[in-house]
mmCIF file of C-alpha atoms in Angstrom:
data_model
loop_
_atom_site.group_PDB
_atom_site.id
_atom_site.type_symbol
_atom_site.label_atom_id
_atom_site.label_comp_id
_atom_site.label_asym_id
_atom_site.label_seq_id
_atom_site.Cartn_x
_atom_site.Cartn_y
_atom_site.Cartn_z
ATOM 1 C CA SER A 134 -19.557 -3.612 -4.355
ATOM 2 C CA GLN A 135 -16.765 -1.279 -4.054
ATOM 3 C CA THR A 136 -14.143 -1.555 -7.479
ATOM 4 C CA ILE A 137 -11.526 0.470 -8.050
ATOM 5 C CA HIS A 138 -9.719 0.653 -12.019
ATOM 6 C CA GLN A 139 -6.297 2.163 -12.658
ATOM 7 C CA TRP A 140 -5.211 2.376 -16.214
ATOM 8 C CA PRO A 141 -2.830 1.467 -18.652
ATOM 9 C CA ALA A 142 -2.077 -1.443 -17.037
ATOM 10 C CA THR A 143 2.179 -0.858 -18.893
ATOM 11 C CA LEU A 144 3.254 2.604 -19.857
ATOM 12 C CA VAL A 145 7.071 2.688 -21.634
ATOM 13 C CA GLN A 146 7.949 6.474 -22.071
ATOM 14 C CA PRO A 147 10.723 8.539 -23.172
ATOM 15 C CA VAL A 148 12.023 10.761 -21.106
ATOM 16 C CA GLY A 149 10.865 14.640 -21.189
ATOM 17 C CA SER A 150 7.201 13.296 -22.538
ATOM 18 C CA PRO A 151 4.698 13.584 -20.271
ATOM 19 C CA LEU A 152 2.447 11.434 -18.387
ATOM 20 C CA SER A 153 -1.020 10.613 -17.877
ATOM 21 C CA LEU A 154 -2.071 7.755 -14.949
ATOM 22 C CA GLU A 155 -6.231 7.685 -14.284
ATOM 23 C CA CYS A 156 -7.643 5.837 -11.342
ATOM 24 C CA THR A 157 -11.525 5.531 -10.712
ATOM 25 C CA VAL A 158 -14.029 3.427 -7.736
ATOM 26 C CA GLU A 159 -17.027 2.519 -7.984
ATOM 27 C CA GLY A 160 -19.826 2.237 -5.841
ATOM 28 C CA THR A 161 -18.934 4.574 -2.732
ATOM 29 C CA SER A 162 -18.613 8.358 -2.598
ATOM 30 C CA ASN A 163 -16.816 10.662 -1.202
ATOM 31 C CA PRO A 164 -13.457 8.593 -0.556
ATOM 32 C CA ASN A 165 -10.175 9.324 0.367
ATOM 33 C CA LEU A 166 -7.433 8.558 -2.507
ATOM 34 C CA TYR A 167 -4.048 7.846 -2.479
ATOM 35 C CA TRP A 168 -1.103 7.692 -5.159
ATOM 36 C CA TYR A 169 1.530 5.198 -4.463
ATOM 37 C CA ARG A 170 4.790 4.354 -5.297
ATOM 38 C CA GLN A 171 7.175 1.318 -5.415
ATOM 39 C CA ALA A 172 10.192 1.955 -7.204
ATOM 40 C CA ALA A 173 13.380 -0.791 -7.140
ATOM 41 C CA GLY A 174 14.627 -1.725 -4.198
ATOM 42 C CA ARG A 175 12.347 0.917 -2.343
ATOM 43 C CA GLY A 176 9.285 0.136 0.130
ATOM 44 C CA LEU A 177 6.104 2.410 -1.093
ATOM 45 C CA GLN A 178 5.619 5.919 -0.502
ATOM 46 C CA LEU A 179 3.284 7.425 -0.599
ATOM 47 C CA LEU A 180 3.120 11.434 -3.351
ATOM 48 C CA PHE A 181 -0.058 11.977 -3.026
ATOM 49 C CA TYR A 182 -4.068 12.424 -1.284
ATOM 50 C CA SER A 183 -7.508 13.633 -1.573
ATOM 51 C CA VAL A 184 -9.773 13.807 0.460
ATOM 52 C CA GLY A 185 -12.185 15.578 -1.884
ATOM 53 C CA ILE A 186 -12.073 17.222 -4.752
ATOM 54 C CA GLY A 187 -9.876 19.434 -6.666
ATOM 55 C CA GLN A 188 -8.305 18.772 -2.749
ATOM 56 C CA ILE A 189 -4.776 17.631 -3.429
ATOM 57 C CA SER A 190 -2.287 17.438 -0.502
ATOM 58 C CA SER A 191 1.776 16.534 -2.055
ATOM 59 C CA GLU A 192 3.388 13.770 0.665
ATOM 60 C CA VAL A 193 7.575 13.892 -1.243
ATOM 61 C CA PRO A 194 8.953 16.860 -3.257
ATOM 62 C CA GLN A 195 8.413 15.663 -6.923
ATOM 63 C CA ASN A 196 8.533 16.194 -10.851
ATOM 64 C CA LEU A 197 4.555 14.964 -10.698
ATOM 65 C CA SER A 198 1.073 16.805 -10.002
ATOM 66 C CA ALA A 199 -1.975 15.425 -9.255
ATOM 67 C CA SER A 200 -5.928 16.153 -9.645
ATOM 68 C CA ARG A 201 -9.215 15.000 -9.129
ATOM 69 C CA PRO A 202 -11.749 16.684 -11.477
ATOM 70 C CA GLN A 203 -14.928 14.116 -9.476
ATOM 71 C CA ASP A 204 -15.893 12.506 -6.807
ATOM 72 C CA ARG A 205 -14.238 9.139 -7.598
ATOM 73 C CA GLN A 206 -10.931 10.216 -10.541
ATOM 74 C CA PHE A 207 -7.963 10.475 -9.066
ATOM 75 C CA ILE A 208 -5.532 11.316 -12.468
ATOM 76 C CA LEU A 209 -1.621 11.270 -12.042
ATOM 77 C CA SER A 210 0.404 13.779 -14.332
ATOM 78 C CA SER A 211 3.811 14.717 -15.394
ATOM 79 C CA LYS A 212 4.311 17.418 -17.939
ATOM 80 C CA LYS A 213 8.260 15.917 -18.461
ATOM 81 C CA LEU A 214 9.051 12.162 -17.275
ATOM 82 C CA LEU A 215 12.394 11.781 -15.911
ATOM 83 C CA LEU A 216 14.294 8.442 -15.370
ATOM 84 C CA SER A 217 14.142 8.282 -11.546
ATOM 85 C CA ASP A 218 9.957 9.113 -12.903
ATOM 86 C CA SER A 219 10.072 4.943 -13.198
ATOM 87 C CA GLY A 220 7.951 2.476 -10.647
ATOM 88 C CA PHE A 221 5.343 0.909 -9.787
ATOM 89 C CA TYR A 222 2.183 3.493 -9.255
ATOM 90 C CA LEU A 223 -0.638 2.012 -7.631
ATOM 91 C CA CYS A 224 -3.814 4.400 -6.571
ATOM 92 C CA ALA A 225 -5.969 3.688 -3.175
ATOM 93 C CA TRP A 226 -8.696 4.132 -1.544
ATOM 94 C CA GLY A 227 -10.266 4.594 1.774
ATOM 95 C CA ILE A 228 -13.181 5.730 3.667
ATOM 96 C CA GLY A 229 -12.517 8.274 7.187
ATOM 97 C CA VAL A 230 -9.275 8.738 8.807
ATOM 98 C CA GLY A 231 -7.927 5.951 9.295
ATOM 99 C CA ALA A 232 -10.433 2.990 11.120
ATOM 100 C CA ASN A 233 -10.578 1.186 7.863
ATOM 101 C CA VAL A 234 -8.728 -0.970 5.357
ATOM 102 C CA LEU A 235 -7.080 0.670 2.124
ATOM 103 C CA THR A 236 -7.924 -1.123 -0.997
ATOM 104 C CA PHE A 237 -5.986 -0.842 -3.465
ATOM 105 C CA GLY A 238 -5.642 -1.161 -7.570
ATOM 106 C CA ALA A 239 -3.645 -3.426 -9.872
ATOM 107 C CA GLY A 240 -0.881 -0.750 -10.379
ATOM 108 C CA SER A 241 1.027 0.930 -13.443
ATOM 109 C CA ARG A 242 4.237 0.259 -13.917
ATOM 110 C CA LEU A 243 5.481 2.668 -15.981
ATOM 111 C CA THR A 244 9.021 2.393 -17.461
ATOM 112 C CA VAL A 245 11.020 5.859 -18.381
ATOM 113 C CA LEU A 246 13.896 5.478 -20.796
ATOM 114 C CA LYS B 221 8.152 10.884 11.886
ATOM 115 C CA GLN B 222 6.704 6.525 11.455
ATOM 116 C CA GLU B 223 9.623 4.638 10.738
ATOM 117 C CA VAL B 224 8.555 0.490 9.565
ATOM 118 C CA THR B 225 10.754 -2.041 9.802
ATOM 119 C CA GLN B 226 10.658 -5.880 8.884
ATOM 120 C CA ILE B 227 11.736 -8.946 9.447
ATOM 121 C CA PRO B 228 13.401 -11.016 7.445
ATOM 122 C CA ALA B 229 14.083 -9.533 4.431
ATOM 123 C CA ALA B 230 13.305 -13.014 2.850
ATOM 124 C CA LEU B 231 12.240 -16.364 4.064
ATOM 125 C CA SER B 232 12.205 -19.590 2.142
ATOM 126 C CA VAL B 233 10.719 -22.767 3.893
ATOM 127 C CA PRO B 234 9.590 -25.929 3.138
ATOM 128 C CA GLU B 235 6.264 -26.919 2.874
ATOM 129 C CA GLY B 236 4.250 -27.224 5.331
ATOM 130 C CA GLU B 237 6.217 -25.193 8.418
ATOM 131 C CA ASN B 238 4.524 -22.975 10.799
ATOM 132 C CA LEU B 239 5.977 -19.479 10.296
ATOM 133 C CA VAL B 240 6.054 -15.768 11.691
ATOM 134 C CA LEU B 241 6.971 -12.823 9.970
ATOM 135 C CA ASN B 242 8.095 -9.455 11.827
ATOM 136 C CA CYS B 243 6.522 -5.388 11.381
ATOM 137 C CA SER B 244 7.840 -2.898 13.731
ATOM 138 C CA PHE B 245 7.038 0.849 14.270
ATOM 139 C CA THR B 246 8.552 3.606 16.069
ATOM 140 C CA ASP B 247 5.417 5.711 16.651
ATOM 141 C CA SER B 248 3.125 3.872 19.075
ATOM 142 C CA ALA B 249 0.337 6.288 18.402
ATOM 143 C CA ILE B 250 -1.854 4.603 15.193
ATOM 144 C CA TYR B 251 -4.923 4.028 14.344
ATOM 145 C CA ASN B 252 -4.836 0.223 12.669
ATOM 146 C CA LEU B 253 -2.052 -1.739 11.663
ATOM 147 C CA GLN B 254 -2.382 -3.638 8.206
ATOM 148 C CA TRP B 255 -1.016 -6.941 6.508
ATOM 149 C CA PHE B 256 -1.265 -6.687 2.579
ATOM 150 C CA ARG B 257 -0.145 -9.008 0.631
ATOM 151 C CA GLN B 258 2.014 -8.995 -2.998
ATOM 152 C CA ASP B 259 2.318 -10.604 -5.897
ATOM 153 C CA PRO B 260 5.220 -9.786 -8.486
ATOM 154 C CA GLY B 261 3.699 -7.416 -10.315
ATOM 155 C CA LYS B 262 0.664 -6.957 -8.817
ATOM 156 C CA GLY B 263 -0.935 -4.990 -6.398
ATOM 157 C CA LEU B 264 -1.933 -4.984 -2.983
ATOM 158 C CA THR B 265 -4.418 -7.609 -1.064
ATOM 159 C CA SER B 266 -5.356 -6.953 1.869
ATOM 160 C CA LEU B 267 -5.444 -9.928 4.313
ATOM 161 C CA LEU B 268 -5.866 -8.360 7.567
ATOM 162 C CA LEU B 269 -6.224 -5.407 9.570
ATOM 163 C CA ILE B 270 -5.868 -5.176 13.712
ATOM 164 C CA GLN B 271 -7.018 -1.511 15.052
ATOM 165 C CA SER B 272 -5.725 -0.545 17.626
ATOM 166 C CA SER B 273 -7.603 -1.037 19.926
ATOM 167 C CA GLN B 274 -7.160 -5.266 19.202
ATOM 168 C CA ARG B 275 -4.580 -7.293 20.274
ATOM 169 C CA GLU B 276 -4.894 -9.978 16.653
ATOM 170 C CA GLN B 277 -7.371 -10.998 14.389
ATOM 171 C CA THR B 278 -7.384 -14.143 12.454
ATOM 172 C CA SER B 279 -8.284 -15.205 8.836
ATOM 173 C CA GLY B 280 -8.070 -18.930 7.380
ATOM 174 C CA ARG B 281 -4.412 -19.972 8.809
ATOM 175 C CA LEU B 282 -3.257 -16.279 9.391
ATOM 176 C CA ASN B 283 -2.927 -14.591 12.901
ATOM 177 C CA ALA B 284 -2.229 -11.411 13.275
ATOM 178 C CA SER B 285 -1.307 -10.311 16.480
ATOM 179 C CA LEU B 286 -0.755 -6.305 17.725
ATOM 180 C CA ASP B 287 1.208 -5.046 20.709
ATOM 181 C CA LYS B 288 1.557 -1.462 20.269
ATOM 182 C CA SER B 289 2.895 -0.341 24.051
ATOM 183 C CA SER B 290 5.850 -1.870 22.332
ATOM 184 C CA GLY B 291 5.278 -0.955 18.195
ATOM 185 C CA ARG B 292 5.160 -4.748 17.360
ATOM 186 C CA SER B 293 3.336 -6.668 15.510
ATOM 187 C CA THR B 294 3.166 -10.099 14.093
ATOM 188 C CA LEU B 295 1.955 -12.083 11.066
ATOM 189 C CA TYR B 296 1.863 -15.522 11.474
ATOM 190 C CA ILE B 297 0.899 -18.598 8.653
ATOM 191 C CA ALA B 298 0.328 -21.790 9.419
ATOM 192 C CA ALA B 299 0.783 -25.260 7.305
ATOM 193 C CA SER B 300 2.472 -23.011 4.211
ATOM 194 C CA GLN B 301 1.519 -23.581 1.301
ATOM 195 C CA PRO B 302 3.811 -22.787 -2.145
ATOM 196 C CA GLY B 303 0.435 -20.930 -3.169
ATOM 197 C CA ASP B 304 1.556 -18.412 -0.174
ATOM 198 C CA SER B 305 4.522 -17.341 -1.984
ATOM 199 C CA ALA B 306 4.516 -13.390 -2.176
ATOM 200 C CA THR B 307 5.400 -10.441 -0.730
ATOM 201 C CA TYR B 308 4.195 -9.942 3.081
ATOM 202 C CA LEU B 309 3.408 -6.216 3.568
ATOM 203 C CA CYS B 310 3.184 -4.122 6.846
ATOM 204 C CA ALA B 311 1.782 -0.600 7.241
ATOM 205 C CA VAL B 312 0.468 1.497 9.863
ATOM 206 C CA ILE B 313 -1.980 4.327 9.479
ATOM 207 C CA ASP B 314 -0.939 7.164 12.546
ATOM 208 C CA ALA B 315 -3.343 8.078 14.907
ATOM 209 C CA GLY B 316 -3.982 12.274 14.785
ATOM 210 C CA GLY B 317 -6.306 14.421 12.719
ATOM 211 C CA THR B 318 -4.171 15.014 9.523
ATOM 212 C CA SER B 319 -3.605 11.152 8.577
ATOM 213 C CA TYR B 320 -6.399 11.549 6.953
ATOM 214 C CA GLY B 321 -5.874 7.100 6.629
ATOM 215 C CA LYS B 322 -2.819 7.480 4.620
ATOM 216 C CA LEU B 323 -0.109 4.244 5.302
ATOM 217 C CA THR B 324 3.225 3.979 6.142
ATOM 218 C CA PHE B 325 4.616 0.937 4.735
ATOM 219 C CA GLY B 326 7.740 -1.344 5.693
ATOM 220 C CA GLN B 327 9.934 -2.933 3.202
ATOM 221 C CA GLY B 328 8.533 -6.037 2.816
ATOM 222 C CA THR B 329 9.204 -9.797 3.526
ATOM 223 C CA ILE B 330 10.096 -11.836 0.134
ATOM 224 C CA LEU B 331 8.748 -15.647 1.243
ATOM 225 C CA THR B 332 9.419 -18.765 -0.768
ATOM 226 C CA VAL B 333 7.503 -21.521 0.048
ATOM 227 C CA HIS B 334 8.687 -24.922 -1.873
ATOM 228 C CA PRO B 335 7.739 -27.719 -2.308
#
């Protein structure tokens, strides 16, 4: 069966510090991978998606970047965090262009102080 | 640009009531629509997925309908229980070759079922 893992679950970082959130998927090959952010009082916003190794598409301009070094690994990074980067980050995976269920990880709570 | 709206923003009901959550979307060219449940501080759990060619899906006490032409979906919860308390999110995947399964979410409905 397929599973998705995210870590760390919770992170408190000072402004200006770097960030690395990791997401891995098991039990499937060549998934589409996604990073969403849920900020306080706002809905879920798609940040990045990837349809293959090394292929990253950004949906919104921001202080963050994403990388996909392996087929089932998706990393969200920042060189210098801003207060506005605080939020709940969710990784998800799916197969195909849109006919299937998207499965989400448990999320990573980032607080920037 | 696709926009998804959910009404009401919050709902509080006594246990045992049947209830309806509403979702509307502006662009009817979609692949599918999903309903998710989110418990506080947790990830999303997929409840139901309705393909664009379908009219409804059922799972236990949950029934979701889709009227694609009018851009609407409803989630019906029968005989609500306190364990149903959560935020319910509606999301669509736009049709088209560049959608790549990207979901556009509504803001959610916060449901509280009290004993």
